[in-house]
XYZ file of C-alpha atoms in Angstrom:
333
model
C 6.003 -25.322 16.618
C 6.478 -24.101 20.067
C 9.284 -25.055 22.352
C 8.804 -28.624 21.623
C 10.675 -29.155 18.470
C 13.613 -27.817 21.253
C 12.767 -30.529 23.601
C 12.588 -33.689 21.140
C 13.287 -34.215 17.316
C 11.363 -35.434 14.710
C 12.758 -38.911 14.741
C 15.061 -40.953 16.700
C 16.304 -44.673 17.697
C 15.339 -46.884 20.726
C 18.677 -47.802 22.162
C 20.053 -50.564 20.647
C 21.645 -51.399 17.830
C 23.348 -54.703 16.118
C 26.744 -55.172 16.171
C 30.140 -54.642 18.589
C 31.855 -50.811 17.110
C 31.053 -48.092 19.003
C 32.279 -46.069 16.825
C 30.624 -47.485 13.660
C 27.359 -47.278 15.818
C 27.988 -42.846 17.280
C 28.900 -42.256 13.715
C 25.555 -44.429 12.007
C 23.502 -42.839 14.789
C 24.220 -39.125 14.602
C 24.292 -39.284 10.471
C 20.800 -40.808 10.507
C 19.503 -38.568 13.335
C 20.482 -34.796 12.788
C 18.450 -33.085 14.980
C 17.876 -36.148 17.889
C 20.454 -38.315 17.762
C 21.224 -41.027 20.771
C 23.800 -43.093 23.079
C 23.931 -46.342 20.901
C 23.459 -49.428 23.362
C 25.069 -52.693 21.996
C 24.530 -55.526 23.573
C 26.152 -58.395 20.867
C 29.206 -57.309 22.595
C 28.183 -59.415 25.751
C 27.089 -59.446 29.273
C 27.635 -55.928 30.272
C 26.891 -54.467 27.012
C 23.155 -56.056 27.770
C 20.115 -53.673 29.043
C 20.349 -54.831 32.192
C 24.362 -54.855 32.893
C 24.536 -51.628 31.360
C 22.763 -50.017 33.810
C 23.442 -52.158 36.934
C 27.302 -50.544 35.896
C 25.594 -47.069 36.583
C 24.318 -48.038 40.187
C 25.937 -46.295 43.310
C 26.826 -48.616 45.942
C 24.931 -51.793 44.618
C 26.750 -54.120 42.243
C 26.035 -57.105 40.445
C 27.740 -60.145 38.538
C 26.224 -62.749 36.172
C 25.500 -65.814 37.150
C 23.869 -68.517 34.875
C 20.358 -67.894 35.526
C 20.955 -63.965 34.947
C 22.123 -60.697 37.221
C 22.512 -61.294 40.245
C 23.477 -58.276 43.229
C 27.001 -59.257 44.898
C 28.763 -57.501 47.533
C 31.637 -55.679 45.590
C 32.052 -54.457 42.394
C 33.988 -57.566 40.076
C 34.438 -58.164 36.933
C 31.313 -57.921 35.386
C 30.786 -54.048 36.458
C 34.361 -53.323 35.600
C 33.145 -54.514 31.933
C 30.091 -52.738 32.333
C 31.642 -49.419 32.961
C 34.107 -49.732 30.534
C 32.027 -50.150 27.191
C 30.026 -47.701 28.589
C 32.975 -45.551 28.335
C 33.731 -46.871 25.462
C 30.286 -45.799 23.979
C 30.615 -42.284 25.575
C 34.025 -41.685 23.609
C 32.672 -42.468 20.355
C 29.304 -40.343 20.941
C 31.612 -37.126 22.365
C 33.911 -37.539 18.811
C 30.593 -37.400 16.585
C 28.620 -34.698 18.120
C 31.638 -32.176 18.337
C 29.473 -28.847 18.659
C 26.436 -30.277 18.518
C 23.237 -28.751 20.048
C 19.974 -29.866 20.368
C 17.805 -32.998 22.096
C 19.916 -35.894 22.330
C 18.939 -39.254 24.153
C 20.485 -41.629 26.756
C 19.012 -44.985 27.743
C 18.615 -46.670 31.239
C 16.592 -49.384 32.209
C 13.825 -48.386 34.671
C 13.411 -49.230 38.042
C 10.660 -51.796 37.662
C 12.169 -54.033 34.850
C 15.211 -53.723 36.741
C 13.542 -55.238 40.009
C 12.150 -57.948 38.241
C 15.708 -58.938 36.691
C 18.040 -58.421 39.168
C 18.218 -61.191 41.518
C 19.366 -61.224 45.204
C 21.360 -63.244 46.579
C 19.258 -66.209 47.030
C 18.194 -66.098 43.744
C 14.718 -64.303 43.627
C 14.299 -61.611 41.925
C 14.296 -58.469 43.845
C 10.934 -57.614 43.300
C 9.652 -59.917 45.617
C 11.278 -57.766 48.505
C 9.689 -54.311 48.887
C 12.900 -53.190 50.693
C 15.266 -54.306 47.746
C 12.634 -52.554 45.482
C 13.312 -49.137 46.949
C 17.332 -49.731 47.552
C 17.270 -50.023 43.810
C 15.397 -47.263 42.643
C 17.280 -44.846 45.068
C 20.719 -46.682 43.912
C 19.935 -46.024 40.247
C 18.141 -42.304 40.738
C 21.944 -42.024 42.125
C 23.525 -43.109 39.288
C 21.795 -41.589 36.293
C 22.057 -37.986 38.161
C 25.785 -38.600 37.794
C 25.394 -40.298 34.686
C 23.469 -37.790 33.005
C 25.980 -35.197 34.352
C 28.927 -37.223 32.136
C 26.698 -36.622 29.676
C 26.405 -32.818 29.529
C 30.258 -32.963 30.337
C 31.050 -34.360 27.248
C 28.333 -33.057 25.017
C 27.948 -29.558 26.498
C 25.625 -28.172 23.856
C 22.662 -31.507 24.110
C 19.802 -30.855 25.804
C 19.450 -33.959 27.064
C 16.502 -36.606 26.947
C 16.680 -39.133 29.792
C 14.689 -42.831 28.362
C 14.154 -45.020 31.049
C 13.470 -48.752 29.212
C 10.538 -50.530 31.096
C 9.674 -53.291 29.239
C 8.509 -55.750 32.405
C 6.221 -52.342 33.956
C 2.847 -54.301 32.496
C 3.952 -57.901 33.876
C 5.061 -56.413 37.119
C 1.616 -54.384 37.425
C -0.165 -58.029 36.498
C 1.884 -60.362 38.855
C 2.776 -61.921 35.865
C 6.881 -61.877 36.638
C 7.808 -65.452 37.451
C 9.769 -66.927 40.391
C 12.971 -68.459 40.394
C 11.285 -72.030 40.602
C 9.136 -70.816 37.479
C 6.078 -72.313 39.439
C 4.830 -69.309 40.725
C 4.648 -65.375 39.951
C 5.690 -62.667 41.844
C 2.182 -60.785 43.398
C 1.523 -57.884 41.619
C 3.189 -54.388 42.865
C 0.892 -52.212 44.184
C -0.109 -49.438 41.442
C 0.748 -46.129 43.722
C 4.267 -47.873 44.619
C 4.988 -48.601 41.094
C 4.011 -44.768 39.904
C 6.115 -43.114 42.757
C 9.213 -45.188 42.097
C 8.694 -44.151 38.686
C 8.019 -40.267 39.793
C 11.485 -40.658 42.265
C 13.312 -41.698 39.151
C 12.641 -39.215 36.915
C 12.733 -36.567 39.262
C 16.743 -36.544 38.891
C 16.771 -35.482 35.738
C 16.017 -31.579 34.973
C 15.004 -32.202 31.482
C 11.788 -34.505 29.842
C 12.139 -38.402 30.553
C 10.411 -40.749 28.296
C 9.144 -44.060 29.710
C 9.398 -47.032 26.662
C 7.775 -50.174 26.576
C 7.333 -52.522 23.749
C 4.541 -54.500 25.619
C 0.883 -54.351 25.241
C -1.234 -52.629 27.488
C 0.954 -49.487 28.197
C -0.427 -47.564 31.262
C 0.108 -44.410 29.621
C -2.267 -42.494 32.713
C 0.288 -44.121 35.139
C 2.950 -43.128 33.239
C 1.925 -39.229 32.730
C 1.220 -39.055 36.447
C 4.569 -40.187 37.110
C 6.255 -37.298 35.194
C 6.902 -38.823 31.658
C 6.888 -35.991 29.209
C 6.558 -38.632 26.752
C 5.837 -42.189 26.294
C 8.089 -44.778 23.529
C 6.080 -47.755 22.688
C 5.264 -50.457 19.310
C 2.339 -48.526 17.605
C 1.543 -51.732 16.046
C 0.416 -53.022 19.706
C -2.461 -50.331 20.158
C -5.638 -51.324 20.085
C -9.125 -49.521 21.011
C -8.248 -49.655 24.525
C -5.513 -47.693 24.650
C -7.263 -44.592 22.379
C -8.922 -42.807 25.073
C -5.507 -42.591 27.124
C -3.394 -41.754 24.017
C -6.285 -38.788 23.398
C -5.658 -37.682 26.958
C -1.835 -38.005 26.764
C -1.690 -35.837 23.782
C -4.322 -33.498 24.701
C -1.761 -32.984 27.816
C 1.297 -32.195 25.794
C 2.956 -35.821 26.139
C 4.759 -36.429 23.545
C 4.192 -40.292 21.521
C 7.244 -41.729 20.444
C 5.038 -43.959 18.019
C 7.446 -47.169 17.272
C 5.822 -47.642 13.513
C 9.030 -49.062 12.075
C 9.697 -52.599 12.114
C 12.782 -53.614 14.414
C 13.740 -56.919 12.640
C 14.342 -57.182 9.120
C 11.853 -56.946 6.213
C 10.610 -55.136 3.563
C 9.831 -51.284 4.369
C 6.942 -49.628 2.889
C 7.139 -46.208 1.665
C 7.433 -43.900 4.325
C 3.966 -42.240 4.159
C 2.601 -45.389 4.709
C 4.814 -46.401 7.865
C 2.590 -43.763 9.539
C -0.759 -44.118 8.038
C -1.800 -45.766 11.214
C -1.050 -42.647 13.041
C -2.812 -40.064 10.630
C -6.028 -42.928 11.222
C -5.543 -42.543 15.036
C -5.278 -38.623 14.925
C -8.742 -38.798 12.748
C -10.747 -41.357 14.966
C -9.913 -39.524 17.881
C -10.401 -36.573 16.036
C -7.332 -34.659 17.119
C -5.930 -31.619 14.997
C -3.946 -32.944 12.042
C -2.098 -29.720 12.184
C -0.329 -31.120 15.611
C 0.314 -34.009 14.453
C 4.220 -33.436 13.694
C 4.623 -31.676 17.159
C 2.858 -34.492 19.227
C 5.023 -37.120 17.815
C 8.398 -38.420 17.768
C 9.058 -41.507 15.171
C 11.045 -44.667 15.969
C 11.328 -47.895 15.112
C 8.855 -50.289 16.959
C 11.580 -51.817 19.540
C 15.664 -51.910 19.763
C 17.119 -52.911 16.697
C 19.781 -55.433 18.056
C 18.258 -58.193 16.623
C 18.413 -56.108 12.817
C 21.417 -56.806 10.376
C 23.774 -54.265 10.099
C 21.786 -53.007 6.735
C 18.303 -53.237 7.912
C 19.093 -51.353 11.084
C 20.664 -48.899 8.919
C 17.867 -48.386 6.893
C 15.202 -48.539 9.451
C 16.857 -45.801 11.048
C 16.958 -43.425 7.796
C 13.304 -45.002 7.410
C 11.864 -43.299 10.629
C 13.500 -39.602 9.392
C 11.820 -40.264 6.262
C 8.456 -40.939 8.116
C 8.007 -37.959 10.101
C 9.335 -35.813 7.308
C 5.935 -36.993 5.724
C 4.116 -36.746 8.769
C 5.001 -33.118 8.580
C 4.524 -32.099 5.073
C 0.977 -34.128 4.947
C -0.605 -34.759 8.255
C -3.636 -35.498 7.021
């Protein structure tokens, strides 16, 4: 297997789960995932808790409150990034208690520059996106912040080797100028590809280890994404189509790793695990790929955040995705 089992485990979560316990989530988290655990993100808990606050609390020198239409950047940090921080911290304790002497790949969440553009709004209202300037205040404010976030990280858990995801699920829409303005009337013009793929390449250039770039939208650019230093790419297999097989040939031919989401992230009825990656062993054939590589090219997850799962199913889904690439291993074809 290489260094790459070293890099990434076999299976691992998207970011968020259901439910307001950190503690409850570190502990459901690192017994499901042995060898790739991850930094539970819980957003029931409230504005703060959400994607976006989460990571607006890691900025340096750029704050932001909620307002009723969303987040919106203030002048000082208030309430809202105190709250922010906090369950953050909060999140941070409880992962530090349950992966005492732990060592291996272990993965934190941020939102990526782009989505973040296209949520945050200024001051007037419109989204930052719309202001090329803004754009590049917040991708240098946040490179800031996950280099010392990441470095918490390794503080506490001394022994991870650490995976940096950076959530992107508005990268398509911004690429389309399909993000709409305050009024809802218009869009946003689309972002110039190059711009997009060097913000990208100035984010994950602050972390020393592999980034991963998720989206659970169609139409992942995963060329963009390579070029832009993702050492592997997180999306909802069940989205694919014939499109997308020529880049996903290239990607793996390259080494990136596919964190194939083939696990449902709401509740229902799981298959058996051999057949929650079927689709993959299918792909591997038609693009006629070594089956033998199979296990080392990808990571399995569930299809998107699990927030919106009960307590159970997110459980289970979770277990579900070990069980999965277990069988990916022991019969790729």
């Amino acid at each position: 297997m290489g260094d790459d089992t070293k890099l990434f485990g076999t299976a691992t979560g998207v970011g968020s789960l259901p439910g307001g316990d950190a503690r409850e989530a570190a502990k459901t988290v690192t017994g499901s995932f042995e060898d790739f655990p991850f930094l539970a993100e819980l957003p029931a808990r409230g504005p703060g808790a959400d994607m976006i606050g989460r990571t607006t609390g890691m900025l340096v020198d750029l704050y932001a409150h909620v307002e009723p239409s969303g987040w919106r950047i203030s002048d000082r940090p208030g309430r809202d990034t105190k709250r922010a921080r906090s369950w953050l911290g909060e999140d941070l304790d409880a992962l530090e208690e349950f992966t005492q002497g732990y060592e291996g790949p272990l993965k934190v969440q941020a939102v990526g520059p782009w989505t973040l553009a296209a949520a945050l709004e200024l001051r007037g209202g419109e989204a930052a996106l719309g202001d090329a300037g803004a754009c590049r205040d917040l991708a240098s404010s946040l490179a800031e912040g996950l280099r010392e976030h990441l470095a918490e990280v390794a503080r506490r858990v001394p022994g991870a080797r650490i995976v940096l995801q950076l959530d992107e699920p508005s990268l398509v829409a911004v690429l389309r100028g399909q993000i709409r303005t305050a009024s809802g009337y218009r869009t946003h013009r689309a972002v110039d590809r190059q711009v997009v793929e060097s913000a990208l390449r100035d984010v994950t250039a602050v972390h020393e280890g592999p980034v991963v770039v998720h989206s659970c939208a169609p139409d992942v650019p995963f060329a963009l994404l390579r070029r832009a230093g993702a050492a592997g790419i997180s999306f909802d297999f069940s989205l694919l189509t014939e499109r997308d097989e020529e880049a996903i040939g290239e990607a793996v031919e390259g080494g990136t790793k596919l964190f194939a989401g083939v696990v449902p992230s709401t509740d229902t009825a799981l298959s058996d695990p051999g057949g929650s990656v079927m689709g993959v062993r299918t792909l591997w054939r038609r693009l006629g790929l070594n089956p033998g590589t199979l296990a080392e090219s990808v990571v399995v997850t569930p299809s998107c955040g699990l927030a919106g799962a009960s307590p159970a199913y997110a459980r289970a889904a979770l277990a579900h995705c070990v069980r999965a690439a277990r069988s990916l291993a022991d019969n790729p074809e």
